[in-house]
Amino acid sequence: MRLGAALRSELSKLFRQRGTYAGFVVVLALVGLLTWGSHYHQDRFKVANELGPDFVVAGKSITALFIARAAMDVAMVILMPVLVAIVVGGLVAGERQSGTLRTLLTRPVRRSTVLLSKLVAGCIYAVAVTLFLGLSSLALGYLVFGWGDLVLFRGGLAILGPQAGLLRLAEGYGLAAAAMCAVGVLALMLSVLFDNPLTAAGLTIAVLLVSGMIEFMPYFEQIRPYLFTTNLPMYRACLKASVDTASISISALYLLGYVSAMVLVALWVFSRRDVTC
Amino acid sequence: MSASSVIETEGLTKHFGHIRAVDGLDLSVHAGAIFVHAGAIFGFLGPNGAGKSTTIRMLTGLLRPTGGEARVLGRPIRDRLRVGRSIGALVDEPAFYPYLTARQNLRLLASLSGGARAEEIQEALKLVGLDQDADRKLHTFSHGMRQRLGIAQALVPRPRLLILDEPASGLDPEGLAEVRDLLRRLSEEGMTIFLSSHLLGEVEQLCTDVGVISHGKLIAQGAVGGLLAGGGPAVRLRVDDARKALSVLADLPNVMAAATGDGSIEVGGERDSAQLNELLVRAGVRVYELRPAHRTLESFYLETMRAGKSNDRPDAEKAENDNDGSG
């Protein structure tokens, strides 16, 4: 009923904290380093190196689109999940630790409304920081290298013109943002279950790491396709020469299943849990 | 349960594991316990760990009762949203967002209660004397200022019932007097106030009714005037060895004695002043002063706690000890 008001208050809290912007600063620093590295070590980043000796590549391959693609490749593996886990992991546990959850929940508002508003706010942060990664890498890449084609060499070779390349990256970043929302939901669930925001954030990363390790263990081969971390990098399908929409759809469905289950657990626990501190 | 009561509980119970924090609490005067009238200021007293905060947390929806029933303003506390619309609460230490100003904090919290007009927020800030500091960020506030802001947030939007858990905690004497005056004004306007406190002097000055809780059970209740009039006039003693005097007096039947904060001893119950004096002198206690004394809430409380301890059930003792042991 008061979801709008609760969401406005969550966003107001989230974006009035300096800590929220630390993630954006880190992302900007990473993009800066990536752009600087690409500029001063262009030889190492030549597409020809990736394609092997059978190909002769002429023209400019390092462009704004290349930087945006590389930024996605580099940041989505660890950095972005860590940033999302830290911020979203504190949304409930942080308020519980500081006592403000107590103040909040004496108000005539459903606990489910409070939690859903935090969930949406967390997802807005995840989307914002992911889009910031894409936009800042495009902007810095454009300033240093200018516009140009997007060369994709995984699963074949594709050279996309600036417009098609931008569209492909937009799809990729959209999927990456969705994946980071799924990480945010995991962090929020752990934030409901644990009192300490650092525990919630740390466990989020631990779950991702363990799930990622299981992926590479031969004994778990049969469950590999269903793992959270197997389906999380669905955005990578957009960085291949041709987009495998079927694999994206399957991954999206699995993630939706995980997200639904985690939201239900979080809602169930949050609605019943005693506020003792 | 009475339809006109503001707060009523029946067998209200809260267990944390095997610890009984609140153990079948009954708050209803016509059913044999307390009845909190509209416009009353009700003091909820008890030692640390007695179950005061747990009761308040159940009344405000922060804790789910293990058993029993509670009604606030005629509605069961399960109906948290409707109950919450008519109450304002300060539970435990006031907690706010340090990166927001006082005004922003109040606006944010009020938005979850359906919103409040800017004038309402300003009025609440003025009532607690924070209107000049309304646009300062909370991290610059002292403990006393936070405490007053805690009361202000409970007043936005204006509630029918104000529930305050230790509202005077951390306030200086001037702040105490201000909060006392504020609560009196609100009471005169018809607002019912339910507060827990350790400051018995403050409670005596402020409250119309009190209830005493020990080990999760209500052990005394009633109008302050009635409770202090009960037990007959007390005698105040000033002696050279208070401990020895108390041990002598403890052996007397139907006599209750308690050391007061200023080092003297207050004696109530069936006793004869001359006999008391003789008894103490014979026991080697020098009596410097023996005079009729106004019975204070402090002496009533100490007597009640002493009497309550002797009636404690073994499992309640065990729960308390376990609680202490767990830190």
XYZ file of C-alpha atoms in Angstrom:
604
model
C 0.000 0.000 0.000
C 2.789 2.430 0.883
C 5.340 0.870 -1.438
C 5.835 4.164 -3.300
C 6.522 6.099 -0.102
C 8.724 3.329 1.260
C 10.688 3.159 -2.001
C 11.196 6.930 -2.057
C 12.507 6.802 1.502
C 14.824 3.890 0.656
C 16.222 5.659 -2.387
C 16.597 8.848 -0.404
C 18.610 6.987 2.256
C 20.644 5.063 -0.281
C 21.678 7.969 -2.452
C 22.310 10.376 0.441
C 25.031 8.135 1.845
C 28.537 8.837 0.685
C 29.361 5.146 0.774
C 26.921 4.496 -2.053
C 29.040 6.594 -4.372
C 32.270 4.837 -3.454
C 31.292 2.069 -5.870
C 30.887 4.569 -8.706
C 34.295 6.046 -7.933
C 35.893 2.584 -7.987
C 34.208 1.814 -11.296
C 35.429 5.096 -12.751
C 38.963 4.335 -11.544
C 38.842 0.897 -13.174
C 37.587 2.304 -16.457
C 40.291 4.978 -16.301
C 42.995 2.367 -15.757
C 41.602 0.194 -18.526
C 41.524 3.098 -20.964
C 44.994 4.230 -19.971
C 46.350 0.688 -20.312
C 44.694 0.237 -23.698
C 46.165 3.521 -24.880
C 49.751 2.966 -23.728
C 49.908 -0.729 -24.486
C 47.889 -0.872 -27.665
C 50.051 -3.636 -29.137
C 48.990 -6.045 -26.438
C 45.333 -5.371 -27.053
C 45.376 -5.815 -30.814
C 42.537 -7.960 -32.018
C 44.998 -9.764 -34.272
C 46.647 -11.162 -31.161
C 43.354 -12.716 -30.153
C 42.617 -14.123 -33.592
C 45.946 -15.774 -34.244
C 48.380 -15.766 -37.180
C 45.784 -16.817 -39.796
C 44.171 -13.385 -39.716
C 45.379 -10.038 -40.908
C 43.543 -7.191 -39.270
C 43.648 -3.707 -40.718
C 42.131 -0.532 -39.299
C 41.266 0.623 -35.797
C 40.144 -2.115 -33.492
C 40.431 -0.283 -30.149
C 37.400 1.988 -29.991
C 34.961 3.269 -27.391
C 32.915 0.109 -27.982
C 36.001 -2.059 -27.416
C 36.613 -0.332 -24.048
C 32.984 -0.804 -23.030
C 33.170 -4.494 -23.959
C 36.480 -4.964 -22.139
C 35.161 -3.125 -19.073
C 32.209 -5.504 -18.940
C 34.494 -8.516 -19.269
C 36.809 -7.317 -16.509
C 34.392 -5.806 -13.999
C 31.486 -8.215 -14.028
C 33.428 -11.169 -12.688
C 34.350 -9.889 -9.225
C 34.172 -6.112 -8.884
C 30.503 -5.544 -9.657
C 29.221 -8.438 -7.496
C 31.388 -7.156 -4.627
C 30.013 -3.611 -4.957
C 26.426 -4.838 -5.127
C 26.953 -7.244 -2.223
C 28.400 -4.497 0.000
C 25.649 -1.971 -0.675
C 22.640 -4.307 -0.789
C 23.973 -6.515 2.001
C 23.752 -3.522 4.312
C 20.180 -2.580 3.487
C 18.595 -4.718 6.205
C 21.516 -5.911 8.354
C 23.003 -2.403 8.466
C 19.733 -0.910 9.649
C 19.342 -3.687 12.188
C 22.840 -3.073 13.497
C 22.372 0.689 13.789
C 18.914 0.321 15.348
C 17.088 2.261 12.638
C 15.188 -0.871 11.589
C 13.540 -0.738 15.015
C 12.509 2.893 14.453
C 11.275 2.022 10.969
C 9.211 -0.994 11.972
C 7.324 0.766 14.760
C 5.667 2.691 11.928
C 2.363 1.411 10.506
C 3.908 -0.133 7.419
C 3.890 -3.774 6.380
C 7.211 -5.504 6.777
C 6.784 -6.928 3.290
C 6.456 -3.364 1.975
C 9.661 -2.366 3.738
C 11.528 -5.355 2.351
C 10.189 -4.988 -1.187
C 11.134 -1.317 -1.205
C 14.651 -2.304 -0.165
C 14.710 -4.951 -2.863
C 13.712 -2.465 -5.551
C 16.174 0.123 -4.215
C 18.923 -2.506 -4.242
C 18.094 -3.433 -7.835
C 18.081 0.242 -8.824
C 21.582 0.530 -7.371
C 22.711 -2.626 -9.205
C 21.341 -1.320 -12.501
C 22.744 2.181 -11.900
C 26.282 1.014 -11.152
C 26.249 -1.400 -14.122
C 24.994 1.268 -16.500
C 27.569 3.662 -15.078
C 30.263 1.139 -15.973
C 28.980 0.999 -19.550
C 28.452 4.729 -19.980
C 31.716 5.795 -18.346
C 33.710 3.299 -20.421
C 31.991 4.491 -23.602
C 32.639 8.127 -22.672
C 36.305 7.655 -21.746
C 36.857 5.306 -24.689
C 35.370 7.873 -27.023
C 37.549 10.653 -25.615
C 40.736 8.628 -26.027
C 40.060 6.365 -29.026
C 37.024 7.823 -30.741
C 34.060 5.939 -32.140
C 34.341 2.901 -34.411
C 33.399 -0.725 -34.978
C 33.007 -3.446 -32.393
C 35.059 -6.532 -33.161
C 33.860 -9.738 -31.529
C 36.010 -12.811 -31.863
C 34.478 -15.351 -29.483
C 32.543 -18.136 -31.201
C 33.708 -16.856 -34.596
C 34.489 -13.408 -35.874
C 32.020 -10.558 -36.201
C 32.725 -6.945 -37.003
C 29.756 -4.831 -36.061
C 29.342 -1.264 -37.228
C 29.094 1.466 -34.571
C 25.296 1.348 -34.354
C 24.992 -2.432 -34.365
C 27.915 -2.660 -31.955
C 26.305 -0.177 -29.579
C 23.044 -2.092 -29.732
C 24.847 -5.354 -28.964
C 26.618 -3.762 -26.008
C 23.317 -2.313 -24.765
C 21.865 -5.826 -24.793
C 24.914 -7.135 -22.969
C 24.812 -4.422 -20.327
C 21.072 -4.951 -19.909
C 21.664 -8.641 -19.171
C 24.605 -7.786 -16.935
C 22.386 -5.386 -14.967
C 19.790 -8.134 -14.591
C 22.501 -10.514 -13.368
C 23.651 -7.938 -10.822
C 20.043 -7.601 -9.637
C 20.107 -11.364 -8.993
C 23.302 -10.886 -6.955
C 21.521 -8.065 -5.124
C 18.619 -10.355 -4.244
C 21.079 -12.925 -2.868
C 22.745 -10.192 -0.785
C 19.390 -8.930 0.465
C 18.296 -12.408 1.523
C 21.540 -12.864 3.468
C 21.080 -9.378 4.905
C 17.722 -10.511 6.295
C 19.228 -13.693 7.708
C 22.305 -12.164 9.353
C 22.665 -9.216 11.716
C 26.011 -7.951 10.479
C 26.178 -6.187 7.087
C 29.757 -7.361 6.545
C 28.681 -10.952 7.150
C 25.882 -10.559 4.622
C 28.219 -9.040 2.012
C 31.003 -11.535 2.724
C 28.674 -14.503 2.501
C 27.270 -13.238 -0.788
C 30.759 -13.282 -2.265
C 31.491 -16.626 -0.612
C 28.347 -18.162 -2.142
C 29.368 -16.863 -5.570
C 32.918 -18.158 -5.171
C 31.862 -21.595 -3.930
C 29.254 -21.923 -6.652
C 31.904 -20.850 -9.162
C 34.331 -23.470 -7.817
C 31.718 -26.200 -7.983
C 31.299 -25.389 -11.655
C 34.838 -26.583 -12.270
C 34.676 -29.738 -10.176
C 34.081 -32.779 -12.367
C 31.901 -34.522 -9.774
C 29.304 -31.789 -10.040
C 29.133 -31.850 -13.821
C 25.495 -32.933 -13.815
C 24.320 -30.004 -11.729
C 26.570 -27.475 -13.425
C 23.913 -26.140 -15.841
C 21.607 -25.312 -12.922
C 24.103 -23.479 -10.745
C 23.572 -19.799 -9.925
C 27.017 -18.826 -11.160
C 26.697 -20.846 -14.381
C 23.739 -18.740 -15.396
C 24.831 -15.426 -13.943
C 27.169 -14.445 -16.827
C 24.395 -14.659 -19.429
C 25.554 -11.281 -20.755
C 28.606 -13.028 -22.219
C 26.380 -14.465 -24.940
C 26.123 -10.937 -26.341
C 29.898 -10.689 -26.612
C 30.072 -13.624 -28.998
C 30.042 -13.295 -32.748
C 26.472 -14.511 -32.884
C 23.994 -14.225 -30.032
C 22.643 -17.482 -28.659
C 19.211 -16.318 -27.528
C 18.206 -19.817 -26.434
C 21.023 -20.018 -23.881
C 20.200 -16.509 -22.662
C 16.540 -17.460 -22.194
C 17.432 -20.614 -20.274
C 19.864 -18.748 -18.034
C 17.303 -15.995 -17.452
C 14.701 -18.599 -16.461
C 17.028 -20.307 -14.009
C 17.998 -16.972 -12.481
C 14.342 -16.027 -12.212
C 13.763 -19.262 -10.316
C 16.637 -18.500 -7.950
C 15.473 -14.912 -7.474
C 11.875 -15.962 -6.754
C 12.991 -18.514 -4.180
C 15.341 -16.044 -2.482
C 12.687 -13.307 -2.372
C 10.202 -15.719 -0.812
C 12.698 -16.846 1.837
C 13.607 -13.223 2.614
C 9.946 -12.181 2.868
C 9.051 -15.155 5.061
C 11.917 -14.581 7.475
C 11.650 -10.782 7.544
C 7.909 -10.857 8.242
C 8.340 -13.164 11.226
C 11.671 -12.288 12.680
C 11.755 -10.561 16.066
C 13.483 -7.195 16.143
C 15.566 -7.536 19.295
C 18.261 -4.941 18.711
C -11.166 -7.295 28.019
C -12.581 -3.830 28.500
C -13.564 -1.998 25.326
C -12.569 1.433 26.678
C -9.031 0.566 27.751
C -6.025 1.969 25.989
C -3.682 -0.926 26.695
C -4.772 -4.269 27.998
C -2.913 -7.537 28.084
C -4.024 -10.966 29.154
C -1.502 -13.692 29.792
C 0.968 -11.951 27.493
C 4.027 -14.146 27.205
C 7.325 -14.008 25.376
C 9.930 -16.730 25.466
C 13.412 -16.484 23.992
C 14.327 -20.147 23.823
C 13.835 -21.396 27.373
C 14.045 -17.914 28.880
C 10.695 -16.411 29.880
C 11.201 -12.703 29.267
C 7.526 -11.908 29.826
C 5.524 -14.487 31.694
C 1.738 -14.242 31.485
C 1.496 -10.476 31.916
C -1.996 -9.133 32.737
C -2.618 -5.430 32.358
C -6.283 -4.738 33.115
C -7.547 -3.137 36.272
C -11.070 -4.529 36.136
C -9.795 -8.003 35.536
C -7.554 -7.629 38.557
C -4.701 -5.643 37.124
C -3.964 -2.285 35.558
C -6.225 -0.200 33.432
C -4.549 2.582 31.529
C -7.010 5.441 31.146
C -7.093 7.879 28.249
C -5.020 10.924 29.189
C -3.173 9.003 31.864
C 0.581 8.831 32.213
C 1.432 5.274 33.072
C 4.853 4.387 34.453
C 6.070 0.880 33.762
C 8.722 0.023 36.336
C 11.015 -2.873 36.968
C 14.692 -3.813 37.247
C 16.913 -4.509 34.243
C 15.835 -7.711 32.518
C 12.379 -7.650 34.112
C 10.614 -7.642 30.746
C 9.688 -3.962 30.328
C 11.314 -3.473 26.935
C 10.126 -6.881 25.753
C 6.553 -5.915 26.646
C 6.916 -2.583 24.862
C 8.390 -4.311 21.812
C 5.415 -6.653 21.697
C 2.969 -3.758 22.021
C 4.687 -1.947 19.140
C 4.866 -4.993 16.860
C 8.622 -5.521 16.980
C 8.299 -8.878 18.747
C 5.740 -11.592 18.215
C 4.219 -12.782 21.489
C 4.711 -16.449 22.295
C 1.311 -16.529 23.954
C -1.505 -14.494 25.427
C -3.304 -11.491 24.058
C -2.764 -7.768 23.974
C -5.045 -5.009 22.805
C -3.969 -1.465 22.139
C -6.699 1.146 21.722
C -9.221 -1.649 21.561
C -7.514 -3.524 18.730
C -5.477 -6.699 18.972
C -1.769 -6.034 18.406
C -1.858 -8.555 15.551
C -3.668 -5.786 13.667
C -0.352 -3.928 13.639
C -1.105 -1.498 10.838
C -4.303 -0.125 12.373
C -2.812 -0.066 15.860
C 0.308 1.621 14.535
C -1.656 4.462 12.961
C -2.750 5.678 16.389
C 0.428 5.209 18.372
C 3.797 6.876 18.452
C 6.688 4.936 19.913
C 10.233 5.386 21.069
C 11.698 1.978 21.756
C 15.083 1.685 23.411
C 17.846 4.081 22.301
C 16.623 6.426 19.575
C 18.226 5.473 16.265
C 18.290 7.751 13.244
C 20.103 8.177 9.950
C 23.210 10.209 10.823
C 23.693 11.545 7.291
C 20.225 13.145 7.265
C 19.116 16.256 9.128
C 16.631 16.094 11.991
C 13.899 17.404 9.722
C 14.736 14.918 6.944
C 14.694 12.068 9.464
C 11.255 13.052 10.697
C 9.934 13.525 7.169
C 11.257 10.141 6.114
C 9.749 8.325 9.102
C 6.455 10.190 8.832
C 6.184 9.192 5.170
C 5.828 5.592 6.345
C 2.877 6.615 8.505
C 1.079 8.260 5.607
C 3.081 11.485 5.648
C 2.989 14.653 7.701
C 2.716 18.299 6.741
C 5.820 20.474 7.085
C 4.057 22.427 9.851
C 3.425 19.221 11.813
C 7.097 18.327 11.629
C 8.102 21.844 12.625
C 5.660 21.762 15.543
C 7.044 18.433 16.787
C 10.590 19.794 16.570
C 9.523 22.917 18.437
C 7.783 20.876 21.136
C 11.044 19.107 21.964
C 13.117 22.263 21.588
C 14.946 21.242 18.429
C 13.443 23.712 15.953
C 16.699 25.693 15.879
C 18.681 22.541 15.063
C 16.204 21.045 12.607
C 18.514 21.357 9.627
C 21.616 19.982 11.283
C 22.748 16.491 10.401
C 22.192 13.895 13.089
C 25.848 12.986 13.469
C 26.347 16.397 15.095
C 23.636 15.773 17.718
C 24.348 14.999 21.375
C 22.765 12.020 23.101
C 20.200 14.243 24.792
C 19.250 15.872 21.480
C 18.776 12.444 19.895
C 16.612 11.455 22.823
C 14.421 14.500 22.307
C 14.274 13.842 18.574
C 13.194 10.302 19.434
C 10.197 11.758 21.237
C 9.564 14.155 18.339
C 9.472 11.313 15.788
C 6.929 9.524 17.966
C 4.732 12.630 17.826
C 4.599 12.784 14.007
C 1.867 12.285 13.009
C 0.148 13.160 16.303
C -0.754 9.852 18.029
C -3.482 9.016 20.558
C -1.095 6.868 22.543
C 2.572 7.556 23.116
C 4.737 4.592 24.115
C 8.170 5.577 25.415
C 10.901 3.211 26.542
C 13.232 5.070 28.919
C 12.531 8.525 27.416
C 14.639 10.272 30.055
C 17.734 8.178 29.439
C 20.823 10.344 29.064
C 19.071 13.655 29.650
C 20.595 16.344 31.866
C 18.457 17.854 34.672
C 17.286 20.664 32.400
C 16.388 18.169 29.671
C 14.568 16.009 32.200
C 12.454 18.939 33.314
C 11.682 19.854 29.690
C 10.615 16.313 28.830
C 8.527 16.138 32.006
C 6.745 19.371 31.087
C 6.251 18.203 27.522
C 4.704 14.903 28.585
C 2.422 16.693 31.048
C 1.255 19.060 28.305
C 0.572 16.160 25.947
C -1.341 14.348 28.670
C -3.420 17.446 29.350
C -4.288 17.506 25.662
C -5.756 13.991 26.086
C -2.832 11.904 24.877
C -2.227 8.747 26.880
C 1.401 8.087 27.683
C 2.886 4.725 28.585
C 6.504 4.952 29.620
C 9.126 2.769 31.177
C 11.755 4.367 33.356
C 14.356 3.752 36.010
C 14.089 7.301 37.302
C 11.601 6.750 40.114
C 11.629 10.376 41.209
C 10.627 11.428 37.705
C 7.937 8.772 37.522
C 6.521 9.850 40.866
C 6.322 13.461 39.729
C 4.896 12.641 36.333
C 2.809 9.485 36.340
C -0.775 9.021 37.378
C -0.512 5.218 37.407
C 2.302 2.725 37.705
C 2.857 -0.964 37.244
C 5.840 -2.910 38.557
C 7.127 -5.884 36.640
C 9.651 -8.420 37.887
C 10.856 -11.573 36.135
C 8.261 -11.027 33.426
C 5.321 -10.837 35.823
C 3.311 -7.885 37.040
C 3.772 -7.702 40.809
C 2.118 -4.390 41.659
C -0.101 -1.846 39.967
C -2.400 1.036 40.635
C -2.752 4.795 40.829
C 0.392 6.403 42.243
C -1.534 8.205 44.995
C -3.258 5.016 46.083
C -0.091 2.958 46.092
C 1.853 5.473 48.168
C -1.037 5.888 50.623
C -1.178 2.098 51.123
C 0.795 0.492 53.937
C 0.233 3.422 56.312
C 2.639 6.250 57.064
C 6.290 5.287 56.926
C 9.093 6.098 59.339
C 12.462 7.344 58.210
C 15.556 6.430 60.202
C 19.061 7.788 60.147
C 21.500 5.384 61.800
C 25.234 4.798 62.047
C 25.143 1.313 60.454
C 22.401 0.957 57.855
C 23.326 -2.608 56.931
C 23.121 -3.810 60.509
C 19.856 -1.936 61.033
C 18.326 -3.543 57.937
C 19.299 -7.011 59.132
C 17.680 -6.316 62.516
C 14.511 -4.986 60.877
C 14.360 -7.864 58.407
C 13.646 -10.240 61.313
C 10.506 -8.341 62.325
C 7.191 -9.746 61.123
C 4.967 -7.464 58.990
C 7.634 -4.796 58.711
C 9.221 -3.703 55.432
C 12.430 -1.736 55.482
C 14.484 -0.380 52.621
C 17.597 1.727 52.285
C 16.913 4.895 50.316
C 19.199 6.720 47.961
C 20.401 9.220 50.606
C 21.655 6.532 53.032
C 18.707 6.576 55.398
C 16.214 3.756 55.938
C 12.498 3.851 55.328
C 10.347 1.500 57.364
C 6.755 0.632 56.514
C 4.206 -1.892 57.764
C 2.895 -2.605 61.253
C 5.416 -1.155 63.682
C 5.719 1.063 66.690
C 8.327 3.831 66.491
C 9.379 3.513 70.113
C 9.750 -0.260 69.755
C 11.816 0.157 66.608
C 14.137 2.581 68.373
C 14.528 0.294 71.388
C 15.197 -2.724 69.214
C 17.871 -0.994 67.166
C 19.613 0.511 70.208
C 19.658 -2.891 71.887
C 21.236 -4.356 68.781
C 23.996 -1.747 69.056
C 22.776 0.530 66.260
C 22.957 4.233 67.041
C 19.775 6.011 65.936
C 20.380 9.658 65.060
C 16.977 10.451 63.670
C 13.540 8.847 63.645
C 10.718 10.757 61.997
C 7.492 10.170 60.084
C 8.206 10.147 56.370
C 6.218 10.626 53.238
C 6.246 7.292 51.458
C 8.090 7.705 48.168
C 7.717 5.727 44.981
C 11.303 4.609 45.493
C 10.537 3.056 48.871
C 7.331 1.530 47.520
C 9.275 0.104 44.586
C 12.051 -1.322 46.764
C 9.551 -2.880 49.149
C 7.603 -4.318 46.242
C 10.695 -5.765 44.656
C 11.769 -7.292 47.957
C 8.323 -8.828 48.474
C 8.224 -9.935 44.829
C 11.572 -11.699 45.108
C 10.374 -13.879 47.960
C 7.381 -14.932 45.864
C 9.344 -15.715 42.718
C 8.797 -19.077 41.163
C 11.900 -21.274 40.795
C 11.675 -21.423 36.988
C 11.555 -17.653 36.745
C 14.706 -17.495 38.886
C 16.349 -20.030 36.636
C 15.419 -18.089 33.512
C 16.834 -14.896 34.981
C 20.071 -16.641 35.988
C 20.368 -18.197 32.546
C 19.771 -14.816 31.005
C 22.502 -13.259 33.131
C 24.795 -16.083 32.242
C 24.304 -15.574 28.550
C 25.380 -11.986 28.929
